[in-house]
XYZ file of C-alpha atoms in Angstrom:
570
model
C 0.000 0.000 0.000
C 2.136 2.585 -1.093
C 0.046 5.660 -1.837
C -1.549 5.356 1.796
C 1.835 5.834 3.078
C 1.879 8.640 0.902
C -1.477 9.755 1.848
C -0.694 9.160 5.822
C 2.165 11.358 6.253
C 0.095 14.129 4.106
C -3.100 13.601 6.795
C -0.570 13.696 9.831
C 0.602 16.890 8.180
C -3.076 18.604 7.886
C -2.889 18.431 4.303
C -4.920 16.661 2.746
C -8.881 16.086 2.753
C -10.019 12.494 2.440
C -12.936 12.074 -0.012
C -13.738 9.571 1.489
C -14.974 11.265 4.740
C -18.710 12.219 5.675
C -19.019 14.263 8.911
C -21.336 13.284 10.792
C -23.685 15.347 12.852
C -20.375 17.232 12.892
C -19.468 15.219 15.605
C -18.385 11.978 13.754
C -16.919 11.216 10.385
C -17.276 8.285 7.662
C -14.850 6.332 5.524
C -15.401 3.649 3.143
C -12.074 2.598 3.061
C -11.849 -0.801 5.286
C -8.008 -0.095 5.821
C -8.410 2.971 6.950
C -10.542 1.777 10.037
C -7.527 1.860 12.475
C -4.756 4.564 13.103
C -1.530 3.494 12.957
C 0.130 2.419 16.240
C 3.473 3.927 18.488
C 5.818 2.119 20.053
C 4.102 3.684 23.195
C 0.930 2.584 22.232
C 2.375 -1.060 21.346
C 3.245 -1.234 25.386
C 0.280 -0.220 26.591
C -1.116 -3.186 25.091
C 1.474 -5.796 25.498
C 1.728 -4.208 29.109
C -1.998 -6.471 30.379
C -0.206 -9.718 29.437
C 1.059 -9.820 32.105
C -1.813 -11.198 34.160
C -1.147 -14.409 32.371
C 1.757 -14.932 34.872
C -1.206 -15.082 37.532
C -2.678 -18.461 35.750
C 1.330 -19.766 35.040
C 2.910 -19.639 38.285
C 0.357 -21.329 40.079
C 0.504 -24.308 37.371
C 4.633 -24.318 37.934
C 4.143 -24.054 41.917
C 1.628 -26.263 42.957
C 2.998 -29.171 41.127
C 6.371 -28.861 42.964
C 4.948 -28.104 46.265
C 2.856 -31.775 46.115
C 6.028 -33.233 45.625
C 7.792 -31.269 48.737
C 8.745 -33.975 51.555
C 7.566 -31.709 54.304
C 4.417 -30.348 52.607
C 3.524 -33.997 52.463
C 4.448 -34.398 56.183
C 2.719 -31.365 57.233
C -0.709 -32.907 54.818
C -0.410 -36.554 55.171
C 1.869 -37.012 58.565
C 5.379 -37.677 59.103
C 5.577 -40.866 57.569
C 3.851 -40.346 54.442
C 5.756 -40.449 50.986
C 3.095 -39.009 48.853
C -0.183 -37.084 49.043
C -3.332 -39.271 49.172
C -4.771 -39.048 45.581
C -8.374 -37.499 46.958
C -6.113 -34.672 48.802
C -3.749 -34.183 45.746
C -6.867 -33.596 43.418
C -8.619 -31.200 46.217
C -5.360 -29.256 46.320
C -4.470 -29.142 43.055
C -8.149 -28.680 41.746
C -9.923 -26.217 44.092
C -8.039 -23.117 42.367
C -9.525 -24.354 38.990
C -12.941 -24.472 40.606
C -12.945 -20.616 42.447
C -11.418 -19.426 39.014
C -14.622 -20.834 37.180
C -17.042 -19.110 39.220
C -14.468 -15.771 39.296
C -14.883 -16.097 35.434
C -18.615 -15.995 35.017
C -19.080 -13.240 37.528
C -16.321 -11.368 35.916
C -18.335 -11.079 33.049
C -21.323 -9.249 34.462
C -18.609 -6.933 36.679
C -17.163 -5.619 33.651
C -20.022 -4.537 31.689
C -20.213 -2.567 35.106
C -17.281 -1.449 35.692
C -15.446 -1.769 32.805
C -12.084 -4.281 32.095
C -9.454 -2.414 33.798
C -11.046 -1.857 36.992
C -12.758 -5.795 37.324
C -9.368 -6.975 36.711
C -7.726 -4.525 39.210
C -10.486 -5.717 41.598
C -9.189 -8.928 40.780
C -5.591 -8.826 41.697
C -6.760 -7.723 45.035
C -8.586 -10.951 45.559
C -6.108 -13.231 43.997
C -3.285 -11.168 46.684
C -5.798 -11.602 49.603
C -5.796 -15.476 48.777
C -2.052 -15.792 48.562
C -1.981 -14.517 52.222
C -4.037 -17.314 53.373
C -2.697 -20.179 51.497
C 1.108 -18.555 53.176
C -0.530 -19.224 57.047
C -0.751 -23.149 55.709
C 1.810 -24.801 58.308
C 2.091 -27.519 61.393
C 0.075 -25.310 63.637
C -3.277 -25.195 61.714
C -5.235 -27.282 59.589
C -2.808 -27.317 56.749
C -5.247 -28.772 54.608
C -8.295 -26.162 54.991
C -5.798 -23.507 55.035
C -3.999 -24.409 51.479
C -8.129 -25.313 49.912
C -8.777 -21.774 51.461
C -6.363 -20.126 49.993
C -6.347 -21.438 46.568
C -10.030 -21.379 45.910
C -9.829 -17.634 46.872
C -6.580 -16.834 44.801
C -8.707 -18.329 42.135
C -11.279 -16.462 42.192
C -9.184 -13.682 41.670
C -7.364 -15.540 38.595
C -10.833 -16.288 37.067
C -11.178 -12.024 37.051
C -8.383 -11.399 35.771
C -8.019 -14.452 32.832
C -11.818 -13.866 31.701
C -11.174 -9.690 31.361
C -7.314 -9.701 30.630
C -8.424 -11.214 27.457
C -11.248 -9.481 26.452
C -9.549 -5.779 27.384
C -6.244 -7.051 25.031
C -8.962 -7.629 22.251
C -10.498 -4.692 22.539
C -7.567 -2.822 22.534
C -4.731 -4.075 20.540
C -4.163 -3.329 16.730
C -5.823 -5.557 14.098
C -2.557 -6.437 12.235
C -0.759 -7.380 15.287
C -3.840 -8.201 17.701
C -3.112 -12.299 17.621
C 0.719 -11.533 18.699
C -0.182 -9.245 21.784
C -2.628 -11.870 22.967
C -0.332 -14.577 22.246
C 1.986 -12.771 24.628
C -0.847 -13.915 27.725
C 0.138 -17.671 26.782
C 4.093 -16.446 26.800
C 3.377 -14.802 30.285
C 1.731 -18.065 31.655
C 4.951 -20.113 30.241
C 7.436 -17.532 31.928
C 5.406 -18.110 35.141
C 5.327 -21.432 35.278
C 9.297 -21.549 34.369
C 9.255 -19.074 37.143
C 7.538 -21.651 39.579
C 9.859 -23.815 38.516
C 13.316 -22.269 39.188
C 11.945 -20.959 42.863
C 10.745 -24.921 43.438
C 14.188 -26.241 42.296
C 15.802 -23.898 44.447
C 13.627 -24.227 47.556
C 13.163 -28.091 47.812
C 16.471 -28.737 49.378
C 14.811 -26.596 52.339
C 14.074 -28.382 55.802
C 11.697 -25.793 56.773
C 8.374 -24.250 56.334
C 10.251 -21.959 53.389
C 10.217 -24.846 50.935
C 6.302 -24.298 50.463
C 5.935 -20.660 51.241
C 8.724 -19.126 49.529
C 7.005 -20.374 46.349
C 3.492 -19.198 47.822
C 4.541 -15.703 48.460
C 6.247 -14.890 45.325
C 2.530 -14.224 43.858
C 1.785 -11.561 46.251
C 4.022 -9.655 43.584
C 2.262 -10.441 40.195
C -0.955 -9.326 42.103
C 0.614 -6.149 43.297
C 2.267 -5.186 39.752
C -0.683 -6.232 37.327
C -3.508 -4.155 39.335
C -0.597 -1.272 40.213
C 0.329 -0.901 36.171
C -3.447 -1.312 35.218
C -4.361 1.788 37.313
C -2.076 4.122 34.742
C -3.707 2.152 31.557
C -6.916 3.915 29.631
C -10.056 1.288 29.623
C -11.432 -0.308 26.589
C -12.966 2.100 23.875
C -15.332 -0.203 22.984
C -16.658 -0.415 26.203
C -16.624 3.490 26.394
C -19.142 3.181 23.390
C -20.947 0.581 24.775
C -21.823 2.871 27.695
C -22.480 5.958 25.382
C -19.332 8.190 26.218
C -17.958 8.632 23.200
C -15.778 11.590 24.625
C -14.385 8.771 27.042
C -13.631 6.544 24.181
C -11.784 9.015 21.738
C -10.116 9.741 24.706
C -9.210 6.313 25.563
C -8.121 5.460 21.222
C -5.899 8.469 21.271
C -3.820 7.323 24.045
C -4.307 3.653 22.643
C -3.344 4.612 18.959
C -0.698 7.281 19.592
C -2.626 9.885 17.653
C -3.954 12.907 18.640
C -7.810 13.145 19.772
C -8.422 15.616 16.772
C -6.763 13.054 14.061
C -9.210 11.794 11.410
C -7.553 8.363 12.246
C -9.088 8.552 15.443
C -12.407 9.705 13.773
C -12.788 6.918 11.867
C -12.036 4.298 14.272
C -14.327 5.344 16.787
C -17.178 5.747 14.096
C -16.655 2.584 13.302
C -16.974 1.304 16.261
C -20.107 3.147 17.058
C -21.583 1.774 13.855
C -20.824 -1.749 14.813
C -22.446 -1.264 18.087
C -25.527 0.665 16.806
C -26.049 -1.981 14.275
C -25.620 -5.040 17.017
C -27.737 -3.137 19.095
C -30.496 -3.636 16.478
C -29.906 -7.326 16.249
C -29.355 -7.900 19.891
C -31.206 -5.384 21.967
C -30.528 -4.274 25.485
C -32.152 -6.139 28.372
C -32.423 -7.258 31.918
C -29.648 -9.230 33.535
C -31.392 -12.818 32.574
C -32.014 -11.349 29.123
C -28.212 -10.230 29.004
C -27.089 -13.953 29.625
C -29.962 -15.580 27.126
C -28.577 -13.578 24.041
C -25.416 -15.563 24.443
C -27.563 -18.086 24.011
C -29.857 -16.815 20.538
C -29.857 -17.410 17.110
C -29.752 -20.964 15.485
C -27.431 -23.971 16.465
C -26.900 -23.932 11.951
C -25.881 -20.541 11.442
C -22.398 -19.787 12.162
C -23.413 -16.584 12.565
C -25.456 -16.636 15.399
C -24.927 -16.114 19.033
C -25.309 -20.008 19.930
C -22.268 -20.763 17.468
C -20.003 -18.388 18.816
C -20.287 -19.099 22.107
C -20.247 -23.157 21.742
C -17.297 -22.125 19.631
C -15.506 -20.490 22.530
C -16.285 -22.782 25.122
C -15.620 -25.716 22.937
C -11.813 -24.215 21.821
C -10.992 -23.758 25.598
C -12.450 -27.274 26.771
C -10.208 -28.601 23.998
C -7.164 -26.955 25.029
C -7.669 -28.553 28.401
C -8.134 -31.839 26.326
C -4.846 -32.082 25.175
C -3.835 -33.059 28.442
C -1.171 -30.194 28.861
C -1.886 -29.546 32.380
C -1.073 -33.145 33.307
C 2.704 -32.262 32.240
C 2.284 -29.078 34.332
C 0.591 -30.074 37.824
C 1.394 -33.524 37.873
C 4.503 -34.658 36.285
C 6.645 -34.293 38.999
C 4.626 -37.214 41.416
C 4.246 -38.992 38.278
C 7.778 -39.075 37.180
C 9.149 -39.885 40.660
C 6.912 -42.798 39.883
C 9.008 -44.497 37.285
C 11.730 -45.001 39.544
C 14.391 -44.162 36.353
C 14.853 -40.612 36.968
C 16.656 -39.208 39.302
C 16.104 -35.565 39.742
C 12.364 -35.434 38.819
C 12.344 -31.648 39.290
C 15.048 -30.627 37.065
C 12.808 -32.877 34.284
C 9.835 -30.657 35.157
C 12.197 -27.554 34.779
C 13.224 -28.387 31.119
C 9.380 -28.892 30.441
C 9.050 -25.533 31.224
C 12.194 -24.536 29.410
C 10.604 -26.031 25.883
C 7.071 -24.138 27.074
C 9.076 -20.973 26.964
C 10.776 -21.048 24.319
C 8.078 -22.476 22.162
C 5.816 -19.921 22.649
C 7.006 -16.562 21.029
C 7.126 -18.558 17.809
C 3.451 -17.978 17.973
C 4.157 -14.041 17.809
C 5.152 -14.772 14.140
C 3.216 -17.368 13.290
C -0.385 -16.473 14.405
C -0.032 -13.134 11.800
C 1.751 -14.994 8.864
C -0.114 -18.442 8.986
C -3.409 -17.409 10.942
C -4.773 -18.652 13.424
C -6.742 -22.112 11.653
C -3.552 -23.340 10.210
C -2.073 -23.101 13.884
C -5.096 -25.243 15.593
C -5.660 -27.601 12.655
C -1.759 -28.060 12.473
C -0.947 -28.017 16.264
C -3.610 -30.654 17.467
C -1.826 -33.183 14.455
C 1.668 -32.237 15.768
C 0.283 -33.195 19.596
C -1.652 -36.111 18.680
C 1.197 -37.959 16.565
C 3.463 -37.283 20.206
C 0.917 -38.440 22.753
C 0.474 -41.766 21.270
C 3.984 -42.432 20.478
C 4.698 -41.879 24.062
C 1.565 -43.930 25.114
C 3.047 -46.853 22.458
C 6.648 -46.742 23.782
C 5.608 -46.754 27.601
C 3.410 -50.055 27.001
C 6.164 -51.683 25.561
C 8.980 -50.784 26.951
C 8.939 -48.072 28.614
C 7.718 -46.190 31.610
C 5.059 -49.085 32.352
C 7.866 -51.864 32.436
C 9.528 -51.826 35.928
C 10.833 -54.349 38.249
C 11.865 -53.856 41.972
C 14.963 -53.329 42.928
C 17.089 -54.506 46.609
C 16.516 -51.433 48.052
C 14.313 -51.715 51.098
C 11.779 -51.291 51.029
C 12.286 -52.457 47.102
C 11.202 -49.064 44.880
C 9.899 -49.885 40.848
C 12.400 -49.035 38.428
C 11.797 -48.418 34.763
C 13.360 -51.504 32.969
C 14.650 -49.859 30.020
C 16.038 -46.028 30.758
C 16.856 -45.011 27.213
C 13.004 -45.743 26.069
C 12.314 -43.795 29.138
C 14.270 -41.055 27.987
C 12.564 -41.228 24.846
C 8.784 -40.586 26.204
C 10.284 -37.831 27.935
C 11.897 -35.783 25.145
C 8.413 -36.357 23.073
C 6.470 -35.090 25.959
C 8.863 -31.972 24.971
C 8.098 -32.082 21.517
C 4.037 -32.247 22.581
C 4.450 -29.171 24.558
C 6.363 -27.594 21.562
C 3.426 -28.027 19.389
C 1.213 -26.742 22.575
C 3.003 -23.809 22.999
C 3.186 -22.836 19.685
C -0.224 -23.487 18.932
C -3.315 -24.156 20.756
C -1.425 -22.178 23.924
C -2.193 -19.149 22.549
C -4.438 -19.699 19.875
C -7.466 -20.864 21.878
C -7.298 -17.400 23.677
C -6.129 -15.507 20.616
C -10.034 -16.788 19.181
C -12.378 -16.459 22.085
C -11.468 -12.802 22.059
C -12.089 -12.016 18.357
C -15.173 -13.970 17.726
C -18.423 -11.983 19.689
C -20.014 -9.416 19.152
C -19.915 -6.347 21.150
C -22.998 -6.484 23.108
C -22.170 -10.025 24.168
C -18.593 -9.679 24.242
C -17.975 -9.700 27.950
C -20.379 -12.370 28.624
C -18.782 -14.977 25.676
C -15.684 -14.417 26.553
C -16.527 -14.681 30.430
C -17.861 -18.495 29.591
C -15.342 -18.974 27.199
C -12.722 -19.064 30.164
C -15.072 -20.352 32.219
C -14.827 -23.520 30.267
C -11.197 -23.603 30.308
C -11.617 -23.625 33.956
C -14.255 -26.213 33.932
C -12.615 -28.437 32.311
C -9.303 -27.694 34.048
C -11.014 -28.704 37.419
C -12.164 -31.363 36.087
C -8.847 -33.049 34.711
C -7.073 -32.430 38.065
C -9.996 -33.970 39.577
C -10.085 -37.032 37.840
C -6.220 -37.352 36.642
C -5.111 -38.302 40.507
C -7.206 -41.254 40.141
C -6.399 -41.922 36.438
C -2.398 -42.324 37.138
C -1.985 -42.876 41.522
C -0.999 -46.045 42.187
C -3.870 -46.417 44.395
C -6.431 -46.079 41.734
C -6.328 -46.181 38.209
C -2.694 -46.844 37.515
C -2.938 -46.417 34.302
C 0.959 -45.398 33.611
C 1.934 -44.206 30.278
C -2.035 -45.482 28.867
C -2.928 -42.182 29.907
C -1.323 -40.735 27.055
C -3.627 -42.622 24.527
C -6.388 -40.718 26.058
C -4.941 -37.162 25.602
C -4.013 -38.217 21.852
C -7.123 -39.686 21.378
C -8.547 -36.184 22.801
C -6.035 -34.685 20.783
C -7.251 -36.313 17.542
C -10.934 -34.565 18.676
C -9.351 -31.244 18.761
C -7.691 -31.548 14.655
C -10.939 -32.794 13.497
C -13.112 -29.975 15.477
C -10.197 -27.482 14.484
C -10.803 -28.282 10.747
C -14.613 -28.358 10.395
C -15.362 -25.211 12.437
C -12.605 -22.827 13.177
C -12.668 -19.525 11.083
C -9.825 -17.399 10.215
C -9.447 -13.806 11.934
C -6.016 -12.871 11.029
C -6.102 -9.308 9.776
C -9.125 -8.288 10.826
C -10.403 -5.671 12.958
C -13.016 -6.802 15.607
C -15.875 -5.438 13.833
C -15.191 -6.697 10.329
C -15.138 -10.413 12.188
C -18.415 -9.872 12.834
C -19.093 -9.185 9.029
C -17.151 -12.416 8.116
C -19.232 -14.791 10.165
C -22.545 -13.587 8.055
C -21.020 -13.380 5.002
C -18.639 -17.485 4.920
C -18.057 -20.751 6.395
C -15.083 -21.578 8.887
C -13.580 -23.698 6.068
C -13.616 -20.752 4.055
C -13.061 -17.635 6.393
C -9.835 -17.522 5.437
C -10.746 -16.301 1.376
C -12.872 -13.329 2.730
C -11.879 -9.751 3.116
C -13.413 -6.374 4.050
C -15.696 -4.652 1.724
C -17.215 -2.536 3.385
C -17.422 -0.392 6.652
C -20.290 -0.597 8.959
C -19.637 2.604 9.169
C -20.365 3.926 5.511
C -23.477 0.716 5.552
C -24.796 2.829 8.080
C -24.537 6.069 6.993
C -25.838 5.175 3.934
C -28.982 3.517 5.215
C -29.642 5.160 8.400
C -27.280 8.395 9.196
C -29.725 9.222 11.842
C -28.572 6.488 14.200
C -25.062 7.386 13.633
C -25.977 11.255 14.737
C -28.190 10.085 17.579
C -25.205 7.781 19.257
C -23.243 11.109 18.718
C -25.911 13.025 20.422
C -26.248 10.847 23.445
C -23.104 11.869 24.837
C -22.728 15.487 23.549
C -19.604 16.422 21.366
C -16.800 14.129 21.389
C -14.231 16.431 20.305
């Protein structure tokens, strides 16, 4: 696009007049040109966005933590008694699961809190929760209930996380640039990677410890992501979209300016905003304004055969996130430390768990690249194959020879050791390649999605039950997996593996037949692809047309009364 670069620097400049802009009650103005629906975007403004990724190190840390913490000698002592070698599996899943559980219900009621209050503040409210949890769970210790105290603690704390995951998401969405939108949010799944290999290093280095510090050191490191997430967010402008959504348009230029790094009087900023009004004027039509039942039901409307209809979308989101749990990535993550001391053939099970998160790491800014090049189909369809063909080699080497082979050795009492290290070796560096294709893939993609696919009168809501699912289906998993693997129950070794690539093999399928494309597009013009194409062939469509210039041609009057209803804007 050369001659808008041309044309840019002469609009930055005040010289030249765009024919293709219709005031608009003199308050708003029109274009018909679908690239010109977003300013360009400073460095400045690039921060500002990449800055509320950070909450993701909220969800990642406690993933890293609590699996090395059910694996601390005293913790267990302190849980079980002094002459226990492992948690009970009904306490490990309590422990492990409760968080999941107070983050589901923090998600849904996040929803309704920020069409109150609006995204920054819910997920500043948030933080404040998830730090008063981490106080309790840091009492947990031989002179209380250690038990109740931990449950306490964590179910809080996750009510908290379910805040901030639901809204973190929906405010990057709402606020990041269209060409680079799917790399900012893939920066959440980076910061939950970097806090898990956080949790890891502070575990490594703390399990050595003979006292109480081997379990709370790691506990009160989160009082700091709590403290810096809702401390930065308070210096952060709140979503324009919700702005518009609550008819202050002066808020919302206000609010794209500092977003955009363009002045409030910039046609750039103009447009944008008109845009956006448009979008919501027209949804507002289609999916009127209710009570608080009402609000919930229109998540709910349209038919289950249109993929443009409310129903789709949001059994789309919820569907993506329960599938991301599916892939059985948070079995590495909470529980591969118990179940690799297990095996008997490794030695330092924690330093195994620390490379996991390692590969996690590194894996994941390749999504930065990928996600805007690719798209975000190609990632899903391509990722679940990459995870499937891993989980069921390691299932088919671990029934054969490896991890489910052992024999006892003289030691007394005798402890089960693998028979044949180097196939054990083997599952473990394709349980790295599996999290490769995680992390660069479904990690960030399934969050990437939920937050580009409503509409905005919805928005809040889908998303809100989109990571509500995730969290569903998270407690459920560390629920059930205890019983699926402890030797007490289930047992079922490295067979567990064929269920996550079986799972896995759901995911590709799903990820082919109904996942549309969104790279490139601006939030509203998604809305104009899912009337328009299929899934399977989202990724042909582009732009047209504004809803802006639709509007104005057909109905100018709504576009002046939404100016009206919250006096001039400029």
């Amino acid at each position: 696009m050369a001659e808008t670069t041309a044309t840019d620097k002469a609009l930055e400049q005040g010289q030249y007049e765009s024919t293709t802009v219709a005031p608009v009650a003199g308050r708003l103005a029109v274009t018909d040109d679908v690239n010109r629906v977003e300013a360009p975007v400073t460095w400045q403004a690039y921060l500002i966005c990449a800055f509320a990724s950070f909450g993701g190190i909220f969800f990642g840390y406690d993933s890293g933590y609590i699996n090395g913490t059910t694996g601390s000698k005293l913790f267990i002592h302190i849980v079980e008694g002094p002459n226990a070698k492992a948690l009970t599996s009904p306490h490990s899943s309590a422990i492990v699961s409760i968080l999941s559980a107070g983050t589901f219900l923090g998600a849904l009621v996040a929803g309704d809190v920020a069409e109150r209050i609006g995204r920054k503040w819910t997920v500043i409210i948030g933080c404040g929760i998830y730090i008063f949890g981490v106080v309790i769970q840091m009492i947990t210790g031989p002179e209380v209930n250690a038990l109740a105290t931990i449950i306490a603690g964590r179910i809080i704390a996750g009510l908290g996380v379910g805040f901030e995951s639901a809204i973190v998401i929906l405010y990057m969405s709402e606020i990041c640039p269209k060409k680079v939108r799917g790399a900012l949010v893939a920066g959440y799944q980076f910061c939950i990677t970097i806090g898990i290999m956080l949790a890891s290093i502070v575990v490594y280095a703390t399990e050595g410890r003979n006292d109480t510090g081997a379990y709370r050191i790691p506990i009160s490191i989160q009082f700091a992501w709590g403290l810096i997430l809702g401390t930065g967010l308070l210096f952060l402008p709140d979503s324009p979209r919700y702005f518009v959504k609550r008819g202050r348009l002066d808020r919302a230029a206000d609010a794209l300016s500092r977003l955009r790094g363009q002045p409030i009087e910039s046609e750039y900023i103009q447009w944008e905003l008109t845009e956006i009004v448009a979008n919501e004027e027209y949804e507002r039509a289609l999916i009127p304004n209710t009570n608080f039942i009402g609000s919930w039901m229109n998540c709910f409307s349209g038919s289950l055969w249109q993929a443009k209809s409310n129903l789709r979308r949001t059994i789309l989101g919820t569907s993506l996130q329960m599938m991301q749990q599916w892939t059985g990535v948070n079995f590495i993550f909470y529980f591969s430390t118990p179940f690799l001391q297990s095996t008997g053939a490794i030695k330092n099970t924690f330093l195994i768990s620390l490379i996991f998160t390692l590969v996690n790491v590194c894996s994941t800014p390749i999504s930065f690249y990928t996600v805007e090049k690719w798209g975000r189909r190609p990632l899903l369809v391509w990722g679940a194959l990459g995870m499937l063909i891993c989980q069921f080699i390691v299932g088919i080497i671990g029934v054969t020879v490896g991890f489910n082979k052992t024999h006892l050795n003289n030691a007394t009492p005798p402890v089960a050791i693998a028979n044949n290290i180097p196939a054990v070796n083997a599952q473990v560096a394709f349980i790295c390649f599996f999290i490769f294709f995680f992390a660069s893939t479904w990690g960030p993609g399934a969050w990437i999605v939920i937050g580009e696919i409503f509409p905005l009168p919805v928005r809040s809501r889908g998303v809100a039950l989109s990571t509500s699912s995730n969290w569903l289906w998270n407690t459920i998993i560390t629920v059930i997996t205890p019983y699926m693997v402890g030797s007490d129950k289930g047992n079922l070794k490295s067979s567990v593996f064929f269920v996550w690539g079986g799972l896995c093999t759901a995911a590709f399928v799903y990820a082919y037949l109904l996942v549309p494309e969104t790279k490139g597009l601006s939030l509203e013009q998604v809305d104009k692809m899912f009337e328009e194409t299929t899934p399977r062939q989202s990724a042909k469509w582009v732009p047209h047309e504004t809803f802006a210039s639709i509007m104005n041609e057909k109905n100018p009057e709504a576009l002046a009364a939404a100016a009206q209803r919250s006096g001039s804007v400029y």
